[in-house]
CSV table of C-alpha atoms and ligand atoms in Angstrom, one decimal:
chain,number,residue,atom,x,y,z
A,69,MET,CA,-35.4,-23.5,22.7
A,70,SER,CA,-32.1,-22.7,24.5
A,71,ASP,CA,-31.4,-19.2,25.6
A,72,ARG,CA,-27.6,-19.0,24.9
A,73,PHE,CA,-26.9,-16.8,21.7
A,74,VAL,CA,-24.3,-18.2,19.7
A,75,TYR,CA,-23.8,-15.8,16.3
A,76,LEU,CA,-21.2,-17.5,13.7
A,77,ASP,CA,-22.7,-17.1,10.3
A,78,HIS,CA,-20.2,-13.7,10.0
A,79,ASN,CA,-21.1,-14.2,5.9
A,80,ALA,CA,-24.4,-13.8,6.5
A,81,THR,CA,-24.3,-10.6,8.1
A,82,THR,CA,-22.1,-9.0,11.2
A,83,PRO,CA,-23.2,-7.1,13.7
A,84,VAL,CA,-23.4,-3.0,14.2
A,85,ARG,CA,-20.7,-2.2,16.7
A,86,PRO,CA,-21.1,0.4,19.2
A,87,GLU,CA,-18.3,2.8,18.0
A,88,VAL,CA,-19.9,2.2,14.1
A,89,LEU,CA,-23.5,2.7,16.1
A,90,GLU,CA,-21.5,5.8,18.5
A,91,ALA,CA,-20.5,7.3,15.5
A,92,MET,CA,-24.0,7.7,13.1
A,93,LEU,CA,-26.7,8.1,16.0
A,94,PRO,CA,-25.5,12.0,16.0
A,95,TRP,CA,-27.1,12.0,11.7
A,96,LEU,CA,-30.1,10.1,12.8
A,97,GLY,CA,-31.1,12.5,14.9
A,98,THR,CA,-30.6,16.9,15.4
A,99,LYS,CA,-27.5,16.4,12.1
A,100,PHE,CA,-30.1,16.1,9.5
A,101,GLY,CA,-28.7,18.2,7.0
A,102,ASN,CA,-28.9,17.1,3.5
A,103,PRO,CA,-25.2,16.9,2.2
A,104,ASN,CA,-25.8,18.7,-1.1
A,105,SER,CA,-27.3,21.8,1.3
A,106,ALA,CA,-25.1,25.0,0.9
A,107,TYR,CA,-25.9,25.8,5.0
A,108,ARG,CA,-24.0,25.3,7.8
A,109,ILE,CA,-25.9,21.9,8.6
A,110,GLY,CA,-25.7,21.1,5.4
A,111,GLN,CA,-22.0,21.5,4.9
A,112,GLU,CA,-21.3,20.2,8.5
A,113,ALA,CA,-23.1,16.2,6.5
A,114,ARG,CA,-20.6,16.9,3.7
A,115,PHE,CA,-17.8,17.6,6.2
A,116,ALA,CA,-19.1,13.3,7.8
A,117,VAL,CA,-19.8,12.1,4.3
A,118,GLU,CA,-16.1,13.9,3.1
A,119,GLN,CA,-14.8,11.9,6.6
A,120,ALA,CA,-16.1,8.8,6.0
A,121,ARG,CA,-14.9,8.5,2.5
A,122,GLU,CA,-11.4,9.4,3.3
A,123,GLN,CA,-12.0,6.3,5.8
A,124,THR,CA,-13.6,3.8,3.0
A,125,ALA,CA,-10.6,4.1,1.1
A,126,ARG,CA,-7.7,3.3,3.3
A,127,LEU,CA,-9.0,1.0,3.8
A,128,LEU,CA,-8.7,-0.1,0.3
A,129,HIS,CA,-5.1,2.1,0.0
A,130,CYS,CA,-7.2,4.1,-2.7
A,131,LYS,CA,-7.7,8.0,-2.9
A,132,PRO,CA,-10.8,9.4,-1.1
A,133,GLU,CA,-11.5,10.4,-4.9
A,134,GLU,CA,-12.1,6.9,-6.1
A,135,ILE,CA,-14.7,6.0,-3.9
A,136,VAL,CA,-18.5,5.7,-5.1
A,137,PHE,CA,-21.6,5.3,-1.9
A,138,THR,CA,-24.3,3.2,-2.7
A,139,SER,CA,-27.0,1.6,-1.4
A,140,CYS,CA,-25.3,-1.8,-0.6
A,141,GLY,CA,-22.7,-4.4,-2.5
A,142,SER,CA,-25.1,-5.3,-5.3
A,143,GLU,CA,-25.7,-1.9,-6.4
A,144,SER,CA,-21.8,-1.8,-6.1
A,145,ASP,CA,-21.9,-5.0,-8.3
A,146,VAL,CA,-24.3,-3.3,-10.6
A,147,LEU,CA,-22.7,-0.5,-11.2
A,148,ALA,CA,-19.0,-1.9,-12.2
A,149,ILE,CA,-20.5,-4.1,-14.2
A,150,VAL,CA,-23.8,-2.7,-15.9
A,151,GLY,CA,-21.6,1.4,-16.0
A,152,ALA,CA,-19.0,-0.2,-17.7
A,153,ALA,CA,-21.0,-2.4,-20.8
A,154,GLN,CA,-23.2,-0.2,-21.4
A,155,ARG,CA,-20.8,3.2,-21.0
A,156,ALA,CA,-18.1,0.3,-23.9
A,157,TYR,CA,-20.8,-0.5,-25.8
A,158,ASP,CA,-22.5,3.2,-26.2
A,159,ARG,CA,-19.0,4.6,-27.6
A,160,SER,CA,-17.6,1.3,-29.9
A,161,GLN,CA,-21.4,1.8,-31.5
A,162,GLY,CA,-22.2,-1.7,-30.2
A,163,ALA,CA,-19.0,-3.5,-31.4
A,164,LYS,CA,-17.3,-3.8,-27.5
A,165,ARG,CA,-20.3,-6.0,-25.9
A,166,HIS,CA,-19.1,-9.5,-24.1
A,167,LEU,CA,-17.5,-10.3,-20.7
A,168,ILE,CA,-15.8,-13.4,-18.6
A,169,THR,CA,-16.8,-13.5,-14.4
A,170,SER,CA,-16.6,-16.9,-12.9
A,171,ALA,CA,-18.9,-20.3,-12.3
A,172,ILE,CA,-19.1,-18.7,-8.2
A,173,GLU,CA,-20.4,-15.5,-8.2
A,174,HIS,CA,-22.7,-14.0,-5.9
A,175,ASP,CA,-26.1,-13.6,-7.6
A,176,ALA,CA,-25.1,-9.2,-7.0
A,177,VAL,CA,-22.8,-10.2,-10.4
A,178,ARG,CA,-24.8,-13.2,-11.3
A,179,GLU,CA,-28.0,-10.9,-11.8
A,180,ALA,CA,-26.2,-8.6,-13.2
A,181,LEU,CA,-24.4,-10.7,-15.9
A,182,THR,CA,-28.2,-12.7,-16.8
A,183,GLY,CA,-29.6,-9.1,-17.5
A,184,LEU,CA,-27.1,-8.2,-19.4
A,185,GLN,CA,-27.2,-10.9,-22.0
A,186,LYS,CA,-31.4,-11.0,-22.5
A,187,ARG,CA,-29.8,-6.9,-23.8
A,188,SER,CA,-27.3,-8.6,-26.3
A,189,PHE,CA,-24.4,-9.2,-24.6
A,190,GLU,CA,-22.2,-11.9,-24.6
A,191,VAL,CA,-21.3,-13.6,-21.6
A,192,SER,CA,-18.2,-16.3,-20.6
A,193,ILE,CA,-18.1,-18.4,-17.3
A,194,VAL,CA,-14.7,-20.0,-16.2
A,195,GLY,CA,-15.3,-22.7,-14.3
A,196,VAL,CA,-13.3,-23.1,-11.4
A,197,ASP,CA,-11.1,-26.1,-9.9
A,198,ALA,CA,-12.6,-28.4,-6.9
A,199,HIS,CA,-11.2,-25.7,-4.6
A,200,GLY,CA,-13.2,-23.7,-5.7
A,201,ARG,CA,-10.6,-21.9,-7.1
A,202,VAL,CA,-9.9,-20.0,-11.5
A,203,ASN,CA,-6.4,-20.4,-13.2
A,204,PRO,CA,-5.9,-16.7,-14.7
A,205,GLU,CA,-4.2,-19.2,-17.8
A,206,ALA,CA,-8.5,-20.1,-18.3
A,207,VAL,CA,-9.1,-16.4,-18.0
A,208,ARG,CA,-7.0,-15.4,-20.7
A,209,SER,CA,-8.0,-17.9,-23.1
A,210,LEU,CA,-11.9,-16.7,-23.0
A,211,LEU,CA,-10.3,-13.2,-23.8
A,212,LYS,CA,-11.3,-11.6,-27.5
A,213,PRO,CA,-11.2,-8.1,-29.0
A,214,GLU,CA,-14.7,-7.3,-28.2
A,215,THR,CA,-14.3,-8.4,-24.2
A,216,ILE,CA,-14.5,-5.5,-21.8
A,217,LEU,CA,-14.9,-6.7,-18.7
A,218,VAL,CA,-13.4,-9.7,-16.3
A,219,SER,CA,-15.7,-10.1,-12.9
A,220,ILE,CA,-14.4,-12.7,-10.6
A,221,MET,CA,-14.8,-12.7,-6.9
A,222,HIS,CA,-11.5,-11.6,-4.3
A,223,ALA,CA,-13.1,-14.5,-2.4
A,224,ASN,CA,-15.6,-16.8,-2.2
A,225,ASN,CA,-19.0,-16.5,0.0
A,226,GLU,CA,-20.0,-20.5,0.3
A,227,VAL,CA,-16.2,-21.8,1.0
A,228,GLY,CA,-14.2,-18.4,1.2
A,229,THR,CA,-11.7,-19.4,-1.4
A,230,ILE,CA,-9.5,-16.2,-2.8
A,231,GLN,CA,-9.0,-15.9,-6.2
A,232,PRO,CA,-5.5,-15.8,-7.2
A,233,VAL,CA,-6.9,-11.4,-8.5
A,234,ALA,CA,-3.7,-9.9,-8.8
A,235,GLU,CA,-3.0,-12.4,-11.5
A,236,ILE,CA,-5.4,-12.5,-13.6
A,237,ALA,CA,-5.6,-8.0,-13.2
A,238,ALA,CA,-2.4,-8.1,-14.4
A,239,ILE,CA,-4.2,-9.9,-17.5
A,240,CYS,CA,-6.6,-8.0,-17.9
A,241,ARG,CA,-4.1,-5.4,-18.0
A,242,GLU,CA,-2.1,-6.3,-20.8
A,243,LYS,CA,-4.6,-6.8,-23.3
A,244,GLY,CA,-6.9,-3.4,-21.4
A,245,VAL,CA,-9.8,-4.9,-20.3
A,246,LEU,CA,-11.4,-4.0,-17.2
A,247,PHE,CA,-10.8,-6.2,-14.3
A,248,HIS,CA,-14.0,-5.4,-11.0
A,249,THR,CA,-13.7,-8.0,-8.2
A,250,ASP,CA,-16.3,-8.6,-5.9
A,251,ALA,CA,-15.2,-7.9,-1.9
A,252,VAL,CA,-17.8,-8.0,-0.1
A,253,GLN,CA,-16.6,-10.3,1.9
A,254,SER,CA,-13.3,-10.1,2.3
A,255,ALA,CA,-12.7,-6.5,2.8
A,256,GLY,CA,-12.2,-6.6,6.8
A,257,LYS,CA,-10.8,-10.0,6.7
A,258,ILE,CA,-7.7,-9.6,5.1
A,259,ASP,CA,-5.6,-7.3,3.4
A,260,LEU,CA,-7.5,-5.6,-0.1
A,261,ASP,CA,-4.8,-3.1,-1.4
A,262,VAL,CA,-7.0,-1.9,-4.9
A,263,GLY,CA,-3.1,-0.9,-6.5
A,264,LYS,CA,-0.9,-4.0,-4.9
A,265,LEU,CA,-4.1,-6.2,-7.1
A,266,GLY,CA,-4.4,-3.9,-10.1
A,267,VAL,CA,-7.3,-4.0,-10.0
A,268,ASP,CA,-10.2,-1.4,-11.9
A,269,LEU,CA,-13.3,-1.9,-10.0
A,270,VAL,CA,-14.2,-3.3,-7.1
A,271,ALA,CA,-16.7,-3.1,-4.8
A,272,ILE,CA,-17.9,-3.7,-0.8
A,273,SER,CA,-20.7,-3.6,1.9
A,274,GLY,CA,-21.1,-1.5,5.3
A,275,HIS,CA,-23.4,-5.0,6.4
A,276,LYS,CA,-19.7,-7.5,5.7
A,277,LEU,CA,-17.5,-5.2,8.3
A,278,ASN,CA,-19.9,-4.1,11.2
A,279,ALA,CA,-21.7,-2.0,9.9
A,280,PRO,CA,-25.3,-1.3,9.1
A,281,LYS,CA,-26.9,-3.1,6.8
A,282,GLY,CA,-28.2,-0.6,3.4
A,283,VAL,CA,-25.3,1.0,2.4
A,284,GLY,CA,-21.2,-0.2,0.2
A,285,ALA,CA,-18.7,1.6,-1.8
A,286,LEU,CA,-17.9,1.5,-5.1
A,287,TYR,CA,-13.4,1.6,-6.0
A,288,VAL,CA,-13.3,3.2,-9.6
A,289,ARG,CA,-9.9,3.7,-10.1
A,290,GLN,CA,-9.1,7.1,-11.4
A,291,GLY,CA,-10.1,8.0,-14.8
A,292,VAL,CA,-12.5,4.8,-15.7
A,293,LYS,CA,-15.3,5.7,-16.7
A,294,LEU,CA,-18.9,4.1,-15.8
A,295,SER,CA,-22.3,5.2,-17.3
A,296,ALA,CA,-23.8,5.9,-13.7
A,297,VAL,CA,-27.3,3.1,-13.4
A,298,ILE,CA,-28.7,5.4,-11.0
A,299,THR,CA,-28.7,9.0,-12.4
A,300,GLY,CA,-28.1,12.0,-10.7
A,301,HIS,CA,-25.5,14.9,-10.0
A,302,GLN,CA,-24.3,13.2,-6.6
A,303,GLU,CA,-21.4,11.8,-6.3
A,304,LYS,CA,-19.1,13.3,-8.9
A,305,ASN,CA,-22.8,12.5,-11.5
A,306,ARG,CA,-21.7,8.7,-10.9
A,307,ARG,CA,-24.4,7.5,-9.0
A,308,GLY,CA,-27.6,10.1,-8.4
A,309,GLY,CA,-29.6,9.9,-5.2
A,310,THR,CA,-29.0,12.1,-1.6
A,311,GLU,CA,-26.7,10.3,0.4
A,312,ASN,CA,-27.5,8.0,3.4
A,313,VAL,CA,-25.5,10.2,5.7
A,314,ALA,CA,-25.5,8.2,9.0
A,315,SER,CA,-24.5,5.1,7.2
A,316,ILE,CA,-22.1,6.1,5.1
A,317,VAL,CA,-20.3,7.2,8.2
A,318,GLY,CA,-21.3,4.1,10.1
A,319,LEU,CA,-19.2,2.7,7.2
A,320,GLY,CA,-16.1,4.9,7.2
A,321,ARG,CA,-15.9,3.8,10.7
A,322,ALA,CA,-16.5,0.5,10.2
A,323,CYS,CA,-13.0,0.3,7.8
A,324,VAL,CA,-10.5,2.9,10.2
A,325,LEU,CA,-11.7,-0.1,13.2
A,326,ALA,CA,-11.1,-3.1,10.2
A,327,LEU,CA,-8.4,-2.1,9.1
A,328,SER,CA,-7.2,-0.7,13.3
A,329,GLU,CA,-7.5,-3.9,13.9
A,330,LEU,CA,-6.9,-6.4,10.3
A,331,ASP,CA,-4.5,-8.6,11.6
A,332,ALA,CA,-5.0,-9.0,15.1
A,333,HIS,CA,-8.5,-10.6,13.2
A,334,ALA,CA,-7.3,-12.6,11.2
A,335,ARG,CA,-4.9,-14.3,13.9
A,336,GLU,CA,-7.7,-14.7,15.5
A,337,GLN,CA,-10.2,-15.6,13.3
A,338,LEU,CA,-8.1,-18.5,11.5
A,339,ARG,CA,-7.2,-19.6,15.5
A,340,LEU,CA,-11.0,-20.7,16.0
A,341,ARG,CA,-11.7,-21.4,12.6
A,342,ARG,CA,-9.2,-24.2,13.2
A,343,ARG,CA,-11.4,-25.1,15.9
A,344,LEU,CA,-14.1,-26.1,14.4
A,345,GLU,CA,-12.3,-27.4,11.4
A,346,GLU,CA,-10.8,-29.7,13.9
A,347,GLY,CA,-14.0,-30.9,16.0
A,348,CYS,CA,-16.1,-31.1,13.0
A,349,LEU,CA,-13.5,-33.4,11.7
A,350,LYS,CA,-14.0,-36.1,14.4
A,351,ILE,CA,-17.7,-36.3,13.2
A,352,PRO,CA,-17.6,-40.1,11.1
A,353,GLY,CA,-19.1,-38.8,7.3
A,354,ALA,CA,-17.3,-35.3,7.4
A,355,ARG,CA,-15.2,-33.4,5.3
A,356,VAL,CA,-13.7,-29.9,4.7
A,357,ASN,CA,-14.4,-27.3,1.5
A,358,GLY,CA,-12.8,-24.2,0.0
A,359,HIS,CA,-8.4,-24.1,-0.9
A,360,PRO,CA,-6.6,-25.4,2.0
A,361,GLU,CA,-4.0,-22.1,2.1
A,362,TYR,CA,-6.2,-19.6,0.1
A,363,ARG,CA,-8.9,-19.1,2.5
A,364,LEU,CA,-10.6,-16.7,4.6
A,365,PRO,CA,-9.4,-17.0,8.2
A,366,ASN,CA,-12.8,-16.6,9.4
A,367,THR,CA,-15.3,-19.3,7.0
A,368,CYS,CA,-15.0,-23.1,7.7
A,369,HIS,CA,-17.4,-25.2,5.1
A,370,VAL,CA,-18.4,-28.6,6.4
A,371,ALA,CA,-19.8,-31.4,4.8
A,372,PHE,CA,-21.6,-33.7,6.3
A,373,ASP,CA,-22.3,-37.8,4.7
A,374,GLY,CA,-26.1,-38.3,5.2
A,375,ILE,CA,-27.9,-35.0,6.5
A,376,GLU,CA,-29.1,-32.4,4.8
A,377,GLY,CA,-27.7,-28.9,5.8
A,378,PHE,CA,-30.9,-27.0,5.7
A,379,GLN,CA,-31.6,-29.2,8.5
A,380,LEU,CA,-28.7,-29.4,10.5
A,381,VAL,CA,-29.3,-25.5,10.2
A,382,VAL,CA,-33.1,-26.0,12.6
A,383,ALA,CA,-31.6,-28.0,14.4
A,384,LEU,CA,-29.3,-26.3,15.6
A,385,ASP,CA,-31.5,-22.7,15.9
A,386,LEU,CA,-33.6,-24.3,18.2
A,387,GLU,CA,-30.6,-24.8,20.7
A,388,GLY,CA,-29.7,-20.8,20.0
A,389,VAL,CA,-26.6,-21.6,17.4
A,390,CYS,CA,-26.6,-19.3,14.0
A,391,VAL,CA,-25.1,-21.2,11.0
A,392,SER,CA,-25.6,-21.5,7.9
A,393,ALA,CA,-26.4,-24.1,5.4
A,394,GLY,CA,-26.5,-22.7,1.6
A,395,PRO,CA,-28.2,-19.8,-0.1
A,396,ALA,CA,-31.2,-19.5,0.9
A,397,CYS,CA,-34.2,-18.5,-1.2
A,398,SER,CA,-37.4,-16.5,0.0
A,399,THR,CA,-39.2,-19.5,0.2
A,400,GLY,CA,-36.3,-20.4,2.9
A,401,ALA,CA,-36.3,-23.7,0.8
A,402,VAL,CA,-31.9,-24.3,0.2
A,403,ASP,CA,-31.4,-24.0,-3.4
A,404,PRO,CA,-28.7,-26.4,-5.0
A,405,SER,CA,-25.5,-24.5,-4.5
A,406,HIS,CA,-23.8,-22.8,-7.8
A,407,VAL,CA,-20.8,-23.3,-6.1
A,408,LEU,CA,-20.4,-26.7,-4.5
A,409,ALA,CA,-21.7,-27.8,-7.7
A,410,ALA,CA,-18.5,-25.2,-10.2
A,411,MET,CA,-16.4,-27.3,-8.1
A,412,GLY,CA,-17.8,-30.6,-8.9
A,413,CYS,CA,-19.5,-31.4,-5.2
A,414,THR,CA,-21.5,-34.5,-6.4
A,415,SER,CA,-25.4,-33.7,-4.8
A,416,ASN,CA,-25.0,-35.9,-1.3
A,417,TRP,CA,-21.8,-34.0,-0.2
A,418,CYS,CA,-23.5,-31.4,-1.7
A,419,VAL,CA,-26.8,-31.1,0.4
A,420,GLY,CA,-25.2,-32.2,4.0
A,421,ALA,CA,-22.8,-28.6,3.5
A,422,LEU,CA,-22.9,-25.6,6.3
A,423,ARG,CA,-20.9,-22.6,7.2
A,424,ILE,CA,-19.8,-21.4,10.4
A,425,SER,CA,-18.8,-18.4,9.8
A,426,VAL,CA,-16.9,-16.3,12.7
A,427,GLY,CA,-16.5,-12.8,13.2
A,428,TRP,CA,-15.7,-9.2,15.2
A,429,GLY,CA,-17.4,-11.2,18.9
A,430,SER,CA,-16.6,-15.0,18.1
A,431,THR,CA,-15.1,-16.3,21.3
A,432,ASP,CA,-14.2,-19.6,21.8
A,433,ALA,CA,-17.3,-20.6,23.7
A,434,ASP,CA,-19.1,-20.0,20.7
A,435,VAL,CA,-16.6,-22.7,19.2
A,436,ASP,CA,-17.2,-25.1,21.9
A,437,ARG,CA,-21.2,-25.2,22.1
A,438,LEU,CA,-21.2,-24.9,18.5
A,439,LEU,CA,-18.8,-28.6,18.6
A,440,ALA,CA,-21.1,-29.8,21.8
A,441,LEU,CA,-24.0,-30.0,20.0
A,442,LEU,CA,-23.1,-30.6,16.4
A,443,PRO,CA,-22.7,-35.0,16.8
A,444,SER,CA,-25.3,-36.1,18.4
A,445,ALA,CA,-27.4,-33.3,15.8
A,446,VAL,CA,-25.4,-34.9,12.9
A,447,GLU,CA,-26.4,-39.0,14.3
A,448,ARG,CA,-29.2,-38.1,15.1
A,449,LEU,CA,-30.1,-36.2,11.2
A,450,ARG,CA,-28.4,-39.3,9.8
A,451,LYS,CA,-30.6,-42.4,11.8
A,452,VAL,CA,-34.4,-40.0,10.3
A,453,GLY,CA,-33.2,-40.2,7.3
A,454,ALA,CA,-31.6,-44.2,7.8
A,455,ALA,CA,-35.2,-44.2,8.9
A,456,THR,CA,-37.5,-42.6,6.0
B,79,PLP,N1,-21.3,-10.1,-2.9
B,79,PLP,C1,-20.8,-11.5,-1.8
B,79,PLP,C2,-19.9,-11.9,-1.8
B,79,PLP,C3,-21.6,-11.0,-1.0
B,79,PLP,O1,-21.9,-12.3,-0.2
B,79,PLP,C4,-23.2,-10.4,-1.1
B,79,PLP,C5,-23.9,-10.3,0.4
B,79,PLP,O2,-24.1,-11.6,1.0
B,79,PLP,C6,-23.7,-9.4,-1.8
B,79,PLP,C7,-22.6,-9.2,-2.9
B,79,PLP,C8,-24.1,-8.6,-1.8
B,79,PLP,O3,-24.0,-8.3,-1.3
B,79,PLP,P1,-25.5,-6.9,0.1
B,79,PLP,O4,-26.2,-7.7,1.0
B,79,PLP,O5,-24.5,-5.6,0.9
B,79,PLP,O6,-26.4,-6.1,-1.3
């Protein structure tokens, strides 16, 4: 077991930056007021929450009042999808009951839609091409008079492919249909301007952009109304529950840092990713997945013929390197990836998949370490596989 630690799984979660932790600490200590209390320590907390709302809004280029704080990216997705569906259904007395999504969404979106299907909503699924991209015209062809909402992610968590969100949103706007995008993976990595994208609802999550786990936000375009999923008076009746002040403050600080460093980080991450891809492709029987152009700068998804990605993850972990194979289920085994299946990857390539995602703090030394270990690890696993 190596004592060197290399973290290259920033799409799974990210470390909390010291500046973020520092901003949060007072709100976990002496500044414990409830932001809904009228007296001074409550109002101090209210001020901190509202400041964080402004900071978060700046990252998304929206108004502060269009930000609703939630407990995570998943909750933001659920509030957008279930909240929009329920409201449209109620107001149309059941006439509006159709939603559209893509075949490569995160489970947070998939599960929300499966729940709606069980409640008599209808869900259409648009496929993707071999690079994991949705064709906007395919979305148009699925729209119907009963359609309430289209939900297509901004960037995919496994392969990093960026969707033509502005084009799809324009089609939805033309037809009077709401458009939601899960931007949990793109926020803080690429420009996220809700006005330019023309979207109605955007989900983000703190722990993917160097803020803590357990905090998220939903952008709700002014004028868009949702039925609350957690009822209560907080967040202007849109999300009940006393605000998680410390984490919200952390999210705000992380958004400020992400915005000010966006271009520099994207350039640096792209440089590291290119080095990773070049190195991986020197290994025989390797291929890179995801869109060659429209892809998150930090995400490298490779597949090695004849091995199991999960075994490679274990082998690298023994050397102190953290990467990921695919969506791990609760037993620790790896489910076949619905994303790779939708992209038409054959099962041989699907099982040998490895996601390497760089982020804040990643260095050339991290890349060197992984590239030094990979060829022999792949060869060893292939030999073991051939012998069994
Ligand atoms: N959406 C995407 C694309 C994600 O990658 C994730 C987390 O991996 C989520 C949603 C869920 O975010 P959270 O972990 O904050 O619930």
